[in-house]
Each structure stands twice: as structure tokens, then as C-alpha cells.
Short mmCIF file of C-alpha atoms in Angstrom, two decimals:
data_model
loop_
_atom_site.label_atom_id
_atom_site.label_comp_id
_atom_site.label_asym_id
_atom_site.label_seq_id
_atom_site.Cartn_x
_atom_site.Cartn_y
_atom_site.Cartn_z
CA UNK T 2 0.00 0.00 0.00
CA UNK T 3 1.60 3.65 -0.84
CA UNK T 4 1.85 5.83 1.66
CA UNK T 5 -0.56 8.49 -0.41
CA UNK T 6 -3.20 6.07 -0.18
CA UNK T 7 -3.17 5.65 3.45
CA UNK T 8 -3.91 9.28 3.77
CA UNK T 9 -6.70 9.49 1.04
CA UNK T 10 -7.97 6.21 2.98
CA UNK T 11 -8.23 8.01 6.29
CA UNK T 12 -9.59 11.11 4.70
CA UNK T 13 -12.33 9.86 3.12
CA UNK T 14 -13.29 7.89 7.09
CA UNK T 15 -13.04 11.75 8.67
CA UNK T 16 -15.16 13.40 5.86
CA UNK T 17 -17.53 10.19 6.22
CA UNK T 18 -17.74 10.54 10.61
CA UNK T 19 -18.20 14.25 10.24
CA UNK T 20 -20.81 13.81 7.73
CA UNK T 21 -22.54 11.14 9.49
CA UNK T 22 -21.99 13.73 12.90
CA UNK T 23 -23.62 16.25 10.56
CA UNK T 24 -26.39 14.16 9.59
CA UNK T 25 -27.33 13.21 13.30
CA UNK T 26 -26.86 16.60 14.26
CA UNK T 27 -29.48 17.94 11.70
CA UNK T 28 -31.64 15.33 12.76
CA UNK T 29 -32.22 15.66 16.51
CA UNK T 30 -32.78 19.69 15.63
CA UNK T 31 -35.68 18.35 13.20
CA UNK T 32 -37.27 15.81 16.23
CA UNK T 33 -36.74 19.21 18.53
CA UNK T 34 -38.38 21.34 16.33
CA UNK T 35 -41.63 19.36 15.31
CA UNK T 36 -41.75 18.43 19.14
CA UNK T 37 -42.32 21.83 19.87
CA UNK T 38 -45.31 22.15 17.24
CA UNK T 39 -48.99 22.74 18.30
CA UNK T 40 -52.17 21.88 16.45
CA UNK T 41 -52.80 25.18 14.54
CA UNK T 42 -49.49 25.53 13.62
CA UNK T 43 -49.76 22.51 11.77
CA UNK T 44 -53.48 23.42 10.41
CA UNK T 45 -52.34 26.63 9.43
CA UNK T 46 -49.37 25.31 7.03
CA UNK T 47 -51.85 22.74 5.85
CA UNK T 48 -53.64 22.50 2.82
CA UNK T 49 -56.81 24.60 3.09
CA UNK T 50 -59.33 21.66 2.53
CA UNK T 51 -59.38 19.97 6.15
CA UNK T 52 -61.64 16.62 6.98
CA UNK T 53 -61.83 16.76 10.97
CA UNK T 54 -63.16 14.40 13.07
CA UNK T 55 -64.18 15.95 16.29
CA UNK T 56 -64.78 14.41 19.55
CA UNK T 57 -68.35 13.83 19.16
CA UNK T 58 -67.63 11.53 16.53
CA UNK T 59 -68.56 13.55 13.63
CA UNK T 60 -66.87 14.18 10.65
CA UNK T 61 -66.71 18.13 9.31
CA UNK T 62 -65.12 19.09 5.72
CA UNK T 63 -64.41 22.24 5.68
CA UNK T 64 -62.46 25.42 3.79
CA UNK T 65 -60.19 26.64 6.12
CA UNK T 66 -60.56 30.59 6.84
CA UNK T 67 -59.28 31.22 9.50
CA UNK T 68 -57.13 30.12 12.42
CA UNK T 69 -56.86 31.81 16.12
CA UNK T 70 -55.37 31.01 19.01
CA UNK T 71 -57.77 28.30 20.24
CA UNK T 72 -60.15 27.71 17.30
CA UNK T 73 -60.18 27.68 13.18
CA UNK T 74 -63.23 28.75 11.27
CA UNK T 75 -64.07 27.47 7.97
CA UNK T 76 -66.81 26.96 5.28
CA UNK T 77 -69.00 23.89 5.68
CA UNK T 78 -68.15 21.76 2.60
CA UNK T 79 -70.60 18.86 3.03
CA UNK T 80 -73.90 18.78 3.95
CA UNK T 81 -74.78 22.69 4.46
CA UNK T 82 -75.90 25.72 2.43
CA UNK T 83 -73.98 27.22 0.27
CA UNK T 84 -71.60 29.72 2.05
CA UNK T 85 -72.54 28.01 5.70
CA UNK T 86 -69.33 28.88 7.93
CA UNK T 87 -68.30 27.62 11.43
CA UNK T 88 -66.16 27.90 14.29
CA UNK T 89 -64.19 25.10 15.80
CA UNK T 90 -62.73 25.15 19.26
CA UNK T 91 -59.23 23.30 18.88
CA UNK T 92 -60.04 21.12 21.80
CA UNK T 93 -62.96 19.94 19.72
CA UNK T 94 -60.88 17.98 17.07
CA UNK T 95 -60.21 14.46 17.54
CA UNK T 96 -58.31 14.46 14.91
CA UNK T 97 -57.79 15.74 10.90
CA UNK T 98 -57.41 13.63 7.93
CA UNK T 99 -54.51 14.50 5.87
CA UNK T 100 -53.01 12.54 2.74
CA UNK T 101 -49.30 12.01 2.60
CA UNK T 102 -48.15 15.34 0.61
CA UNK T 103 -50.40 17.65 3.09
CA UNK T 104 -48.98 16.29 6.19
CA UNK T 105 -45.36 16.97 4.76
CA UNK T 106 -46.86 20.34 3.99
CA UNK T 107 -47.91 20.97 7.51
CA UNK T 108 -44.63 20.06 8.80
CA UNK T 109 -42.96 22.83 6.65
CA UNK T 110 -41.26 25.56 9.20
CA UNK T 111 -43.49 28.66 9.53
CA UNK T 112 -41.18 32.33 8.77
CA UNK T 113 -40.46 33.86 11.67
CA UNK T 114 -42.15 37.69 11.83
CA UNK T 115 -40.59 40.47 12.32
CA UNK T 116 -40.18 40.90 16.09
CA UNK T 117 -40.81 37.52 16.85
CA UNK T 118 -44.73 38.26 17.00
CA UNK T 119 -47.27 35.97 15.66
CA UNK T 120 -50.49 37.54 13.61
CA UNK T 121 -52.93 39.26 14.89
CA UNK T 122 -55.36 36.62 14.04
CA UNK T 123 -53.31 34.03 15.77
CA UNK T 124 -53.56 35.35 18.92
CA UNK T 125 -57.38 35.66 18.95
CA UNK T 126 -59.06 33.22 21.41
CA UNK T 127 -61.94 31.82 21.09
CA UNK T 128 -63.93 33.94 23.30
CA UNK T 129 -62.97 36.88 20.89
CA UNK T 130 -64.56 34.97 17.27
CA UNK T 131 -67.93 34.39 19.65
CA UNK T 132 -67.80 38.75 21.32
CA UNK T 133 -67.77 39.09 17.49
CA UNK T 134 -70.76 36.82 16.58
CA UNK T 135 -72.96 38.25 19.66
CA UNK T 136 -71.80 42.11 18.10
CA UNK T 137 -73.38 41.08 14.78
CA UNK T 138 -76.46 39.36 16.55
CA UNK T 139 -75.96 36.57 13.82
CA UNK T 140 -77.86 33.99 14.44
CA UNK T 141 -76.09 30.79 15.68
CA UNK T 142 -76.49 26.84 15.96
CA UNK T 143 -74.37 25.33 19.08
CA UNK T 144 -73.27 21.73 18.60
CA UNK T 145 -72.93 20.85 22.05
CA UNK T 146 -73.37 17.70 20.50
CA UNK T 147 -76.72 18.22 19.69
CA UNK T 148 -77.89 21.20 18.00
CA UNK T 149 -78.84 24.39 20.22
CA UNK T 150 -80.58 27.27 17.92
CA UNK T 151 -80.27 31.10 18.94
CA UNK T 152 -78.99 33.87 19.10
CA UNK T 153 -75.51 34.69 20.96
CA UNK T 154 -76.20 37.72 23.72
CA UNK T 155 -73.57 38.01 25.45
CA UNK T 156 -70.05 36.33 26.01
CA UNK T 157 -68.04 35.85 29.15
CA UNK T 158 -64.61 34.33 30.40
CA UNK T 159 -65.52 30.66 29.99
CA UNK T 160 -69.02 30.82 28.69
CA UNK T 161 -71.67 32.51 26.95
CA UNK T 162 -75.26 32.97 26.72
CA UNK T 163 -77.67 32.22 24.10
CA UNK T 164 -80.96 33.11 23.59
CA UNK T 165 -82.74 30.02 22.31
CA UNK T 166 -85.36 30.43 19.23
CA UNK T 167 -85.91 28.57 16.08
CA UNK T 168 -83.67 28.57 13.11
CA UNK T 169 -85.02 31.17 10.71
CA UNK T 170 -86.25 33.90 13.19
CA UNK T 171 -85.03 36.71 15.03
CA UNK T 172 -83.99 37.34 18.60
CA UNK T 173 -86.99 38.79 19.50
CA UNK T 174 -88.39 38.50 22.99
CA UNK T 175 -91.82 37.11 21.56
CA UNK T 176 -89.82 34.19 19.64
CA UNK T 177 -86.84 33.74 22.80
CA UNK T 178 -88.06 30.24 24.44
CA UNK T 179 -85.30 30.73 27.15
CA UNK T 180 -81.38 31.59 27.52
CA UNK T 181 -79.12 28.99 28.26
CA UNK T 182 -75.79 29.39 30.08
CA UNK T 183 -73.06 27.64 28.04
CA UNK T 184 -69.58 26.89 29.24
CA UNK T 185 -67.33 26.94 26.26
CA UNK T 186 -65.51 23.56 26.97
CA UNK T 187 -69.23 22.24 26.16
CA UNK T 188 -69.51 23.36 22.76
CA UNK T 189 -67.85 20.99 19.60
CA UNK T 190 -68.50 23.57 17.02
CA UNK T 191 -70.80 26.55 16.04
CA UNK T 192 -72.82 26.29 12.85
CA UNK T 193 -73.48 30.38 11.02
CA UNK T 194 -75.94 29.60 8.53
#
């Protein structure tokens, strides 16, 4: 063996040990990082189109719109009227169907913004989408699982109140049947027709 080829020999084992150092090194930093992911960090680097499954056992397809703090809101894919949106708590999903491409996608590292802030919108709980609804007087539909029909009046810390009435009228004290006190951790989703 010449001596040059000793050298080369033991060359090409460093470059190989520092690549394979590299290599580990790079991956333990991935494992970190997508160990410190949350929910709607994934959801929100996602495809748009989301299937959830939600801990009542139902399944809702929706387009993503939106994404807070604590909840997403969409439009209702399957099932509902054209343009029907919702609101999702994040402790409502069970879980979200995603093909082999979108979960890659919602992997993918989020850009840091400038001053280490996150959006606006990101930081809006849940409490703040449902102040908004009760502004608007929209009329609602709780699933809590089963469907609760109103109007929202009010919102507080943990809960809200609704004026119950039918789907299709007003909140108007001739068609309220009652208001119902309802802690947020109760409701799976809210329907906007």
C-alpha cells in the first residue's frame, strides 16, 4: 500500500464521521423542532381543505378561513348551504385527515415575523370569534353535541349565553323560548348559517 493512499484512505473515514456527525446533528434539531409544534401551527401550514373528526364523533369538511389562538373557522363543505361557515374550538378535534403530501406540507417551518410576533389573528381566542358573533347578533347553531338554535347575547370568560329560538327567526323577545348558560368547553362547534 503507498503511503498516499493511506492518507486518502483516512480522509475519506473523517469526511464520512463528520458527515454522518452532521447528519445526526441535523436530525435531533428536526425531532426538537416538530416536538415543539402545536395543532394550529400545523393546520395553518396545511392545505386549506381539512376533513376533521371531532370528539363527538362527527366528521366536518371544511375550507379553512381562519385560524386563532384556540379555534379555526371554515366553510362547511358537506352537507350545508352554500356559504354556511363555522367555528371550531381546537379542543374539539379528535383528529384531521390528511393525505401524505399535506402532512409533509404541515410540517414545513413557519417564517419567523418580524419581532418575533405571531399575527394578529393568531392570537385571537376563542372567546374573541364568539364577542364578534354576539356584536353582529348573527344567528347561531351550538353543537354541544346536539344542536342548540339562537342567538348569541352576550359572552363571558368561559361561557356565553344564548338566547334560544328557532332557526329562521329573530332574537326577539316574543320568539326567545329561554337563555341557556353555556360553558365553552361544552360546545364541539358553532354552525353560522
Amino acid at each position: 500500500m503507498r503511503f498516499d493512499d493511506l492518507f486518502d484512505d483516512l480522509e475519506s473515514q473523517l469526511e464520512a464521521e463528520l458527515g454522518a456527525h452532521e447528519r445526526d446533528t441535523l436530525a435531533e434539531e428536526e425531532r426538537f423542532r416538530v416536538g415543539r409544534l402545536e395543532l394550529h401551527e400545523r393546520l395553518r401550514a396545511a392545505p386549506r381543505s381539512l376533513d376533521l373528526r371531532l370528539r363527538s364523533g362527527e366528521r366536518l369538511r371544511i375550507e379553512r378561513l381562519a385560524i386563532g389562538k384556540d379555534w379555526l373557522s371554515g366553510t362547511i363543505r358537506d352537507g350545508a348551504a352554500d356559504g354556511a361557515g363555522c367555528i371550531v374550538p381546537m379542543r374539539s378535534i379528535a383528529g384531521v385527515r390528511l393525505d401524505e403530501d399535506a402532512v409533509v406540507r404541515s410540517l414545513e417551518a413557519e417564517e419567523p415575523r418580524a419581532g418575533g410576533q405571531p399575527s394578529l389573528a393568531a392570537r385571537l381566542s376563542l372567546g374573541f370569534a364568539l364577542r364578534d358573533l354576539s356584536r353582529r347578533r348573527a344567528p347561531v347553531e351550538l353543537r354541544c353535541p346536539a344542536p342548540l338554535p339562537g342567538t348569541i347575547d352576550r359572552v363571558a370568560r368561559d361561557h356565553l349565553d344564548l338566547a334560544i329560538h328557532e332557526p329562521g327567526t329573530s332574537r326577539h323577545p316574543r320568539h326567545v323560548v329561554g337563555v341557556e348558560l353555556v360553558p365553552f368547553a361544552a360546545i364541539d362547534w358553532v354552525r353560522l348559517p
